[in-house]
Short mmCIF file of C-alpha atoms in Angstrom, two decimals:
data_model
loop_
_atom_site.label_atom_id
_atom_site.label_comp_id
_atom_site.label_asym_id
_atom_site.label_seq_id
_atom_site.Cartn_x
_atom_site.Cartn_y
_atom_site.Cartn_z
CA MET A 268 33.52 -3.18 -1.85
CA LYS A 269 35.05 -0.51 0.38
CA LYS A 270 33.77 2.11 -2.07
CA ASP A 271 30.26 0.59 -1.93
CA ILE A 272 30.21 0.82 1.86
CA GLU A 273 31.50 4.39 1.76
CA GLN A 274 28.64 5.29 -0.62
CA PHE A 275 26.19 3.77 1.84
CA ILE A 276 27.72 5.49 4.86
CA ASP A 277 27.46 8.78 3.00
CA LYS A 278 23.70 8.16 2.79
CA PHE A 279 23.57 7.61 6.54
CA LYS A 280 25.45 10.78 7.39
CA LYS A 281 22.30 12.84 6.79
CA PHE A 282 20.76 11.17 9.85
CA ASN A 283 23.42 12.70 12.13
CA LEU A 284 24.51 9.42 13.65
CA SER A 285 27.24 9.40 16.28
CA LYS A 286 30.66 8.27 15.05
CA GLU A 287 30.24 5.10 17.09
CA ASP A 288 26.93 4.25 15.44
CA LEU A 289 28.31 5.01 11.98
CA ASP A 290 31.16 2.59 12.71
CA THR A 291 28.64 -0.06 13.81
CA VAL A 292 26.75 0.42 10.57
CA SER A 293 29.81 0.16 8.36
CA SER A 294 31.12 -2.95 10.09
CA ASN A 295 27.74 -4.70 9.90
CA VAL A 296 26.55 -4.04 6.37
CA LYS A 297 26.62 -7.02 4.09
CA ILE A 298 27.09 -6.89 0.34
CA MET A 299 25.08 -9.42 -1.67
CA GLU A 300 24.93 -10.12 -5.39
CA PHE A 301 22.12 -11.70 -7.35
CA LYS A 302 21.78 -12.90 -10.91
CA LYS A 303 18.87 -11.81 -13.11
CA GLY A 304 15.84 -13.84 -12.08
CA ASP A 305 17.13 -14.75 -8.61
CA ASP A 306 14.84 -14.42 -5.64
CA VAL A 307 16.40 -12.04 -3.15
CA ILE A 308 16.70 -13.46 0.36
CA VAL A 309 14.33 -16.27 1.01
CA ASP A 310 14.39 -16.67 4.78
CA LYS A 311 10.74 -16.00 5.54
CA ASN A 312 11.28 -16.32 9.27
CA SER A 313 13.64 -13.45 9.60
CA CYS A 314 13.46 -9.75 8.89
CA GLN A 315 15.36 -8.56 5.89
CA GLY A 316 16.21 -5.17 7.27
CA PHE A 317 17.34 -2.16 5.31
CA ILE A 318 18.32 -2.67 1.67
CA TYR A 319 20.25 -0.24 -0.49
CA VAL A 320 20.53 -1.05 -4.20
CA LEU A 321 24.11 -0.47 -5.40
CA LYS A 322 23.45 -1.52 -8.97
CA GLY A 323 20.83 -3.38 -10.97
CA ASN A 324 17.11 -3.55 -10.40
CA LEU A 325 14.81 -5.38 -8.02
CA ARG A 326 11.10 -5.83 -8.25
CA ALA A 327 8.91 -6.22 -5.17
CA TYR A 328 5.95 -8.41 -5.97
CA ALA A 329 2.90 -9.82 -4.27
CA ILE A 330 1.83 -13.38 -4.90
CA SER A 331 -1.63 -14.92 -4.69
CA THR A 332 -2.55 -18.24 -3.11
CA THR A 333 -2.78 -19.64 -6.63
CA GLY A 334 0.74 -18.49 -7.44
CA LYS A 335 -0.08 -15.51 -9.62
CA GLU A 336 2.15 -12.48 -9.24
CA ILE A 337 2.00 -8.73 -9.59
CA THR A 338 4.82 -6.20 -9.31
CA VAL A 339 4.07 -3.62 -6.61
CA PHE A 340 7.15 -1.46 -7.05
CA ASN A 341 10.63 -1.46 -8.52
CA LEU A 342 13.92 -0.55 -6.90
CA ASN A 343 16.67 0.90 -9.03
CA SER A 344 20.27 1.73 -8.32
CA GLY A 345 20.35 4.21 -5.41
CA ASP A 346 16.94 3.21 -4.08
CA GLU A 347 16.39 2.17 -0.50
CA CYS A 348 13.89 -0.30 0.82
CA ILE A 349 12.59 -1.47 4.14
CA LEU A 350 10.82 -4.72 3.68
CA CYS A 351 9.36 -7.38 5.82
CA ALA A 352 7.51 -4.78 7.84
CA ASN A 353 6.29 -7.47 10.22
CA CYS A 354 9.57 -6.89 11.99
CA MET A 355 8.01 -3.66 13.12
CA THR A 356 4.57 -4.92 14.03
CA ASP A 357 3.88 -8.29 15.53
CA ASN A 358 0.57 -9.18 14.01
CA LEU A 359 1.27 -8.05 10.51
CA GLN A 360 1.97 -10.23 7.56
CA LEU A 361 3.33 -8.31 4.67
CA GLU A 362 3.68 -10.75 1.83
CA LEU A 363 6.14 -9.07 -0.45
CA ASN A 364 8.88 -10.84 -2.33
CA LEU A 365 11.94 -9.46 -4.04
CA GLN A 366 13.39 -10.63 -7.32
CA ALA A 367 16.34 -9.40 -9.37
CA ASN A 368 15.27 -8.00 -12.75
CA LYS A 369 18.90 -7.64 -13.74
CA ASP A 370 22.19 -8.74 -12.21
CA THR A 371 21.98 -6.80 -8.98
CA LYS A 372 24.24 -5.83 -6.11
CA ILE A 373 22.71 -4.74 -2.82
CA LEU A 374 23.89 -3.61 0.54
CA LEU A 375 21.99 -5.00 3.50
CA LEU A 376 21.87 -3.72 7.06
CA HIS A 377 20.18 -6.39 9.14
CA SER A 378 17.00 -5.31 10.92
CA SER A 379 18.54 -6.07 14.32
CA TYR A 380 20.83 -3.08 13.74
CA PHE A 381 18.43 -0.96 11.75
CA SER A 382 15.60 -1.18 14.29
CA VAL A 383 17.87 0.02 17.08
CA LEU A 384 18.93 3.02 15.00
CA LYS A 385 15.33 3.77 14.05
CA ASP A 386 14.32 3.90 17.71
CA LYS A 387 17.36 5.97 18.67
CA TYR A 388 17.31 8.58 15.90
CA PRO A 389 14.06 10.45 15.08
CA SER A 390 15.65 11.40 11.74
CA ILE A 391 15.74 7.72 10.78
CA ALA A 392 12.18 7.13 11.98
CA SER A 393 11.04 10.07 9.84
CA PHE A 394 12.89 8.63 6.89
CA VAL A 395 11.12 5.28 7.37
CA VAL A 396 7.76 7.07 7.52
CA GLU A 397 8.57 8.79 4.23
CA LEU A 398 9.69 5.55 2.59
CA LEU A 399 6.57 3.68 3.73
CA SER A 400 4.35 6.54 2.55
CA ILE A 401 5.93 6.33 -0.90
CA ARG A 402 5.42 2.55 -1.00
CA LEU A 403 1.82 2.88 0.15
CA ALA A 404 1.11 5.47 -2.54
CA SER A 405 2.81 3.26 -5.11
CA ALA A 406 0.85 0.17 -4.04
CA ILE A 407 -2.43 2.07 -4.31
CA LYS A 408 -1.49 3.45 -7.72
CA VAL A 409 -0.55 0.00 -9.00
CA MET A 410 -3.79 -1.39 -7.58
CA THR A 411 -6.06 1.18 -9.20
CA GLN A 412 -4.22 0.85 -12.50
CA ALA A 413 -4.42 -2.93 -12.42
CA LEU A 414 -8.12 -2.81 -11.66
CA PHE A 415 -9.27 0.06 -13.80
CA THR A 416 -6.92 0.39 -16.75
CA PRO A 417 -7.60 -2.00 -19.64
CA ILE A 418 -4.90 -4.66 -19.91
CA THR A 419 -3.97 -3.65 -23.47
CA GLN A 420 -3.15 -0.13 -22.26
CA ARG A 421 -1.20 -1.51 -19.29
CA ILE A 422 0.91 -3.67 -21.61
CA ILE A 423 1.61 -0.69 -23.88
CA ASP A 424 2.53 1.46 -20.84
CA PHE A 425 4.86 -1.23 -19.54
CA LEU A 426 6.64 -1.60 -22.90
CA LYS A 427 7.11 2.16 -23.19
CA GLN A 428 8.42 2.50 -19.65
CA ASN A 429 10.82 -0.41 -19.78
CA ALA A 430 12.25 -0.27 -23.30
CA THR A 431 15.86 0.64 -23.97
CA ASN A 432 16.60 1.83 -27.50
CA ASN A 433 13.07 0.75 -28.47
CA GLN A 434 13.76 -2.83 -27.42
CA ILE A 435 12.78 -4.84 -24.39
CA GLN A 436 14.12 -8.29 -23.58
CA ILE A 437 11.34 -10.08 -21.76
CA THR A 438 9.29 -13.24 -22.07
CA HIS A 439 5.50 -13.13 -22.20
CA GLU A 440 5.48 -15.13 -18.96
CA ILE A 441 7.52 -12.53 -17.07
CA LEU A 442 5.54 -9.65 -18.56
CA ALA A 443 2.38 -11.37 -17.29
CA SER A 444 3.89 -11.64 -13.78
CA HIS A 445 4.65 -7.93 -13.72
CA LEU A 446 1.08 -7.06 -14.58
CA GLY A 447 -0.75 -9.71 -12.58
CA THR A 448 -2.32 -11.41 -15.57
CA ALA A 449 -2.01 -14.69 -17.48
CA ARG A 450 0.66 -15.45 -20.08
CA GLU A 451 -2.01 -16.36 -22.63
CA VAL A 452 -3.61 -12.93 -22.25
CA VAL A 453 -0.27 -11.18 -22.76
CA SER A 454 0.56 -13.29 -25.83
CA ARG A 455 -2.81 -12.66 -27.44
CA ILE A 456 -2.67 -8.91 -26.89
CA LEU A 457 0.95 -8.63 -28.06
CA LYS A 458 -0.04 -10.40 -31.28
CA ASP A 459 -2.92 -7.96 -31.74
CA ILE A 460 -0.56 -5.01 -31.26
CA GLU A 461 1.93 -6.59 -33.68
CA LYS A 462 -0.80 -6.90 -36.33
CA GLU A 463 -1.22 -3.14 -36.15
CA ASN A 464 2.52 -2.79 -36.88
CA LEU A 465 3.13 -1.05 -33.56
CA ILE A 466 5.61 -3.66 -32.31
CA LYS A 467 7.55 -6.62 -33.67
CA LEU A 468 7.79 -9.82 -31.65
CA GLU A 469 11.01 -11.84 -31.60
CA ARG A 470 12.15 -14.70 -29.39
CA GLY A 471 12.44 -13.29 -25.85
CA LYS A 472 12.45 -9.78 -27.23
CA ILE A 473 9.90 -7.12 -28.20
CA ILE A 474 10.84 -4.35 -30.60
CA ILE A 475 8.85 -1.14 -30.42
CA LEU A 476 8.10 0.27 -33.88
CA ASN A 477 5.51 2.93 -33.17
CA LEU A 478 3.78 2.95 -29.79
CA MET B 66 -17.54 15.93 23.99
CA LYS B 67 -15.26 16.30 26.99
CA LYS B 68 -15.39 12.54 27.45
CA ASP B 69 -14.48 12.02 23.80
CA ILE B 70 -11.40 14.18 24.20
CA GLU B 71 -10.43 12.40 27.40
CA GLN B 72 -10.65 9.08 25.56
CA PHE B 73 -8.34 10.46 22.89
CA ILE B 74 -5.89 11.93 25.39
CA ASP B 75 -5.73 8.54 27.09
CA LYS B 76 -4.54 7.14 23.78
CA PHE B 77 -1.81 9.76 23.62
CA LYS B 78 -0.53 9.10 27.14
CA LYS B 79 1.28 6.00 25.90
CA PHE B 80 3.60 8.25 23.91
CA ASN B 81 4.90 9.89 27.10
CA LEU B 82 4.13 13.45 26.04
CA SER B 83 5.00 16.32 28.35
CA LYS B 84 2.04 17.84 30.22
CA GLU B 85 2.40 20.93 28.07
CA ASP B 86 2.17 18.96 24.82
CA LEU B 87 -0.80 16.93 26.11
CA ASP B 88 -2.56 20.22 26.87
CA THR B 89 -1.79 21.48 23.36
CA VAL B 90 -3.28 18.29 21.94
CA SER B 91 -6.45 18.47 23.99
CA SER B 92 -7.06 22.11 23.19
CA ASN B 93 -6.53 21.60 19.47
CA VAL B 94 -8.45 18.45 18.69
CA LYS B 95 -11.60 18.98 16.68
CA ILE B 96 -14.67 16.79 16.84
CA MET B 97 -16.48 16.25 13.56
CA GLU B 98 -19.62 14.32 12.71
CA PHE B 99 -20.63 12.84 9.37
CA LYS B 100 -23.80 11.25 8.08
CA LYS B 101 -23.73 7.89 6.33
CA GLY B 102 -22.53 8.46 2.76
CA ASP B 103 -20.79 11.78 3.49
CA ASP B 104 -17.33 12.39 2.15
CA VAL B 105 -15.01 13.10 5.04
CA ILE B 106 -13.04 16.33 4.65
CA VAL B 107 -12.76 17.48 1.12
CA ASP B 108 -10.04 20.09 1.19
CA LYS B 109 -7.53 18.47 -1.14
CA ASN B 110 -5.01 21.25 -0.67
CA SER B 111 -4.52 20.70 3.02
CA CYS B 112 -3.34 17.80 5.14
CA GLN B 113 -5.97 16.02 7.13
CA GLY B 114 -3.73 15.08 10.00
CA PHE B 115 -4.40 12.44 12.60
CA ILE B 116 -7.89 10.96 12.76
CA TYR B 117 -9.33 8.91 15.61
CA VAL B 118 -12.70 7.25 15.02
CA LEU B 119 -14.95 7.74 18.08
CA LYS B 120 -17.91 5.90 16.62
CA GLY B 121 -19.14 4.69 13.26
CA ASN B 122 -17.16 3.46 10.31
CA LEU B 123 -15.13 5.08 7.56
CA ARG B 124 -13.88 3.58 4.38
CA ALA B 125 -10.71 4.74 2.67
CA TYR B 126 -11.00 4.32 -1.06
CA ALA B 127 -8.99 4.92 -4.17
CA ILE B 128 -10.59 6.32 -7.26
CA SER B 129 -9.60 5.87 -10.91
CA THR B 130 -9.43 8.57 -13.56
CA THR B 131 -12.70 7.17 -14.92
CA GLY B 132 -14.38 7.54 -11.52
CA LYS B 133 -14.39 3.89 -10.48
CA GLU B 134 -13.71 3.21 -6.81
CA ILE B 135 -12.23 0.51 -4.62
CA THR B 136 -12.11 0.31 -0.83
CA VAL B 137 -8.54 0.00 0.41
CA PHE B 138 -9.25 -0.28 4.13
CA ASN B 139 -11.94 0.38 6.72
CA LEU B 140 -11.69 2.29 9.97
CA ASN B 141 -13.90 1.27 12.85
CA SER B 142 -14.54 2.81 16.21
CA GLY B 143 -11.23 3.05 18.07
CA ASP B 144 -9.13 2.99 14.89
CA GLU B 145 -6.58 5.64 14.08
CA CYS B 146 -5.58 6.92 10.71
CA ILE B 147 -2.94 9.14 9.21
CA LEU B 148 -3.97 10.15 5.78
CA CYS B 149 -2.83 12.52 3.16
CA ALA B 150 0.70 11.25 3.48
CA ASN B 151 1.86 13.92 1.06
CA CYS B 152 2.04 16.12 4.12
CA MET B 153 5.06 14.06 5.04
CA THR B 154 6.71 13.90 1.67
CA ASP B 155 6.73 16.65 -0.86
CA ASN B 156 6.61 14.81 -4.11
CA LEU B 157 4.07 12.20 -3.15
CA GLN B 158 0.48 12.09 -4.23
CA LEU B 159 -1.53 9.68 -2.17
CA GLU B 160 -4.97 9.65 -3.67
CA LEU B 161 -7.08 8.24 -0.88
CA ASN B 162 -10.54 9.46 -0.02
CA LEU B 163 -12.59 8.88 3.12
CA GLN B 164 -16.33 8.25 3.24
CA ALA B 165 -18.66 7.51 6.15
CA ASN B 166 -20.18 4.02 5.91
CA LYS B 167 -22.40 4.81 8.90
CA ASP B 168 -23.13 7.94 10.89
CA THR B 169 -19.65 8.63 12.18
CA LYS B 170 -17.96 10.79 14.78
CA ILE B 171 -14.24 11.46 14.53
CA LEU B 172 -11.64 13.36 16.41
CA LEU B 173 -9.12 15.23 14.31
CA LEU B 174 -5.73 16.57 15.29
CA HIS B 175 -4.57 18.81 12.47
CA SER B 176 -1.31 17.79 10.83
CA SER B 177 0.33 21.08 11.82
CA TYR B 178 0.22 19.84 15.44
CA PHE B 179 0.67 16.16 14.71
CA SER B 180 3.78 16.62 12.56
CA VAL B 181 5.49 18.61 15.29
CA LEU B 182 4.76 15.86 17.83
CA LYS B 183 5.94 13.17 15.40
CA ASP B 184 9.28 14.92 14.98
CA LYS B 185 9.64 15.55 18.73
CA TYR B 186 8.67 12.13 20.10
CA PRO B 187 10.30 8.97 18.68
CA SER B 188 7.40 6.99 20.23
CA ILE B 189 4.97 8.79 17.93
CA ALA B 190 7.21 8.33 14.89
CA SER B 191 7.36 4.59 15.66
CA PHE B 192 3.60 4.51 15.97
CA VAL B 193 3.26 6.16 12.55
CA VAL B 194 5.65 3.61 11.05
CA GLU B 195 3.53 0.81 12.49
CA LEU B 196 0.29 2.36 11.22
CA LEU B 197 1.69 2.88 7.73
CA SER B 198 3.04 -0.68 7.68
CA ILE B 199 -0.42 -1.99 8.49
CA ARG B 200 -2.00 0.13 5.75
CA LEU B 201 0.62 -0.97 3.24
CA ALA B 202 0.01 -4.62 4.08
CA SER B 203 -3.73 -4.04 3.83
CA ALA B 204 -3.43 -2.28 0.48
CA ILE B 205 -1.34 -5.12 -0.93
CA LYS B 206 -3.80 -7.71 0.39
CA VAL B 207 -6.75 -5.87 -1.13
CA MET B 208 -4.87 -5.57 -4.38
CA THR B 209 -3.97 -9.24 -4.69
CA GLN B 210 -7.50 -10.25 -3.71
CA ALA B 211 -9.04 -7.86 -6.22
CA LEU B 212 -6.80 -9.14 -8.96
CA PHE B 213 -6.67 -12.82 -8.24
CA THR B 214 -9.87 -13.80 -6.43
CA PRO B 215 -12.91 -14.38 -8.67
CA ILE B 216 -15.46 -11.60 -8.26
CA THR B 217 -18.22 -14.04 -7.17
CA GLN B 218 -16.07 -15.17 -4.25
CA ARG B 219 -15.21 -11.57 -3.35
CA ILE B 220 -18.91 -10.65 -3.25
CA ILE B 221 -19.66 -13.63 -1.01
CA ASP B 222 -16.74 -12.74 1.27
CA PHE B 223 -17.92 -9.14 1.49
CA LEU B 224 -21.49 -10.15 2.39
CA LYS B 225 -20.25 -12.53 5.08
CA GLN B 226 -17.90 -9.97 6.59
CA ASN B 227 -20.36 -7.10 6.62
CA ALA B 228 -23.68 -8.70 7.54
CA THR B 229 -25.38 -8.03 10.87
CA ASN B 230 -27.93 -10.64 11.90
CA ASN B 231 -27.62 -12.15 8.40
CA GLN B 232 -28.69 -8.90 6.78
CA ILE B 233 -26.79 -6.19 5.00
CA GLN B 234 -28.25 -2.87 3.94
CA ILE B 235 -26.40 -1.88 0.81
CA THR B 236 -27.15 -0.98 -2.78
CA HIS B 237 -25.54 -2.85 -5.67
CA GLU B 238 -23.90 0.42 -6.67
CA ILE B 239 -22.15 0.83 -3.31
CA LEU B 240 -21.19 -2.83 -3.16
CA ALA B 241 -19.57 -2.38 -6.59
CA SER B 242 -17.62 0.65 -5.30
CA HIS B 243 -16.25 -1.35 -2.40
CA LEU B 244 -14.97 -4.07 -4.69
CA GLY B 245 -13.78 -1.95 -7.61
CA THR B 246 -16.18 -3.42 -10.14
CA ALA B 247 -19.28 -2.35 -12.09
CA ARG B 248 -22.82 -2.27 -10.69
CA GLU B 249 -24.04 -4.45 -13.56
CA VAL B 250 -21.53 -7.15 -12.63
CA VAL B 251 -22.61 -7.07 -8.98
CA SER B 252 -26.33 -7.24 -9.88
CA ARG B 253 -25.82 -10.17 -12.24
CA ILE B 254 -23.79 -12.18 -9.73
CA LEU B 255 -26.17 -11.42 -6.83
CA LYS B 256 -29.05 -12.73 -8.97
CA ASP B 257 -27.08 -15.90 -9.71
CA ILE B 258 -26.42 -16.41 -6.00
CA GLU B 259 -30.10 -15.75 -5.24
CA LYS B 260 -31.13 -18.44 -7.76
CA GLU B 261 -29.15 -20.93 -5.71
CA ASN B 262 -31.19 -19.89 -2.65
CA LEU B 263 -28.08 -18.68 -0.84
CA ILE B 264 -29.32 -15.10 -0.46
CA LYS B 265 -32.54 -13.16 -0.89
CA LEU B 266 -32.49 -9.75 -2.57
CA GLU B 267 -34.76 -6.98 -1.33
CA ARG B 268 -34.81 -3.25 -2.07
CA GLY B 269 -31.54 -1.82 -0.68
CA LYS B 270 -31.04 -4.93 1.40
CA ILE B 271 -29.51 -8.39 1.03
CA ILE B 272 -30.58 -11.23 3.32
CA ILE B 273 -28.14 -14.08 3.80
CA LEU B 274 -29.89 -17.44 3.83
CA ASN B 275 -27.05 -19.89 3.56
CA LEU B 276 -23.65 -18.64 2.46
#
């Protein structure tokens, strides 16, 4: 745990914080662990603050009024995230949720501390601008892909991007959530791709033969 | 024109700029006018900087590799925009385009000036964070709506939101671009809605009877 915090503090050194502020950061970060499939922090009434992924993988997803989901971006080990942007603006509702794709360990600096630092250090404000720009670009890319790329191609792209050793452990349901479509659609298309001998479907697992 | 610049400078006073910096701003802003349908600034190799809409309306849209479009957000008179976020981050490609929905007059402060101010004044950096947060929330909202709301409902919502005196002057082609769908789809659905006596279709115009 001490090593995790040191890794995080190292990240913060680039912002040229005073020793006092660095000490405040290190004594107020919180380490949290989540199992694969867990929702990450569910208190909708409070800001989540600054998240640093120590290990694992989180997905940030939007959800529709009818409960359908789409992944907007992923956070891997070493990635940072500022969520719940309505902490920054009063009349904004950013409906993004976080879920662990794998067993995941994060470091959290509550927004009450992070906001103060952001206002005090221009270097941190610039960093937030950069992070938000990246998320905005990512959201727009996901949106145009989801709207304009045929679903079969999007499924193939997802399998290629997320396979390890030509295998991917995922249910059709979860694959559908990532892509903002229905499970039935995913199942039908996967079967079509299997018929062409490009993949092999097993229980909870997809094996890539030739994509 | 002098009045336009004064209006803009008034906006900047809230950031507590030095008199010298305010003078730099006012002597470097550029006023630009666009006709309805014009693309706004087309130099893809340069940052656009900070835009303030004096009058009219701009739409920011994303475009797919196949040339399909979807409106991500609109800017009305009094709205500010920071685009071309790749000015802020090196390895980011934010593919957003701007088009005039009406005859539009904007005030532009080139990013070479704006970036300097952003780095110098934490108040401006905070403002940029807020603006980007709003755009991110908007992009995510547009995305979830586009994916999860039936296209008929989205067309009805668009007509309601954009009608003046129960009329809206728009072609099916442009309506399709706003919503990220095909003209044929829009024409078919509009005809269906017309059959139910909810709207009346005229050349380049849609009249809302009872939506």
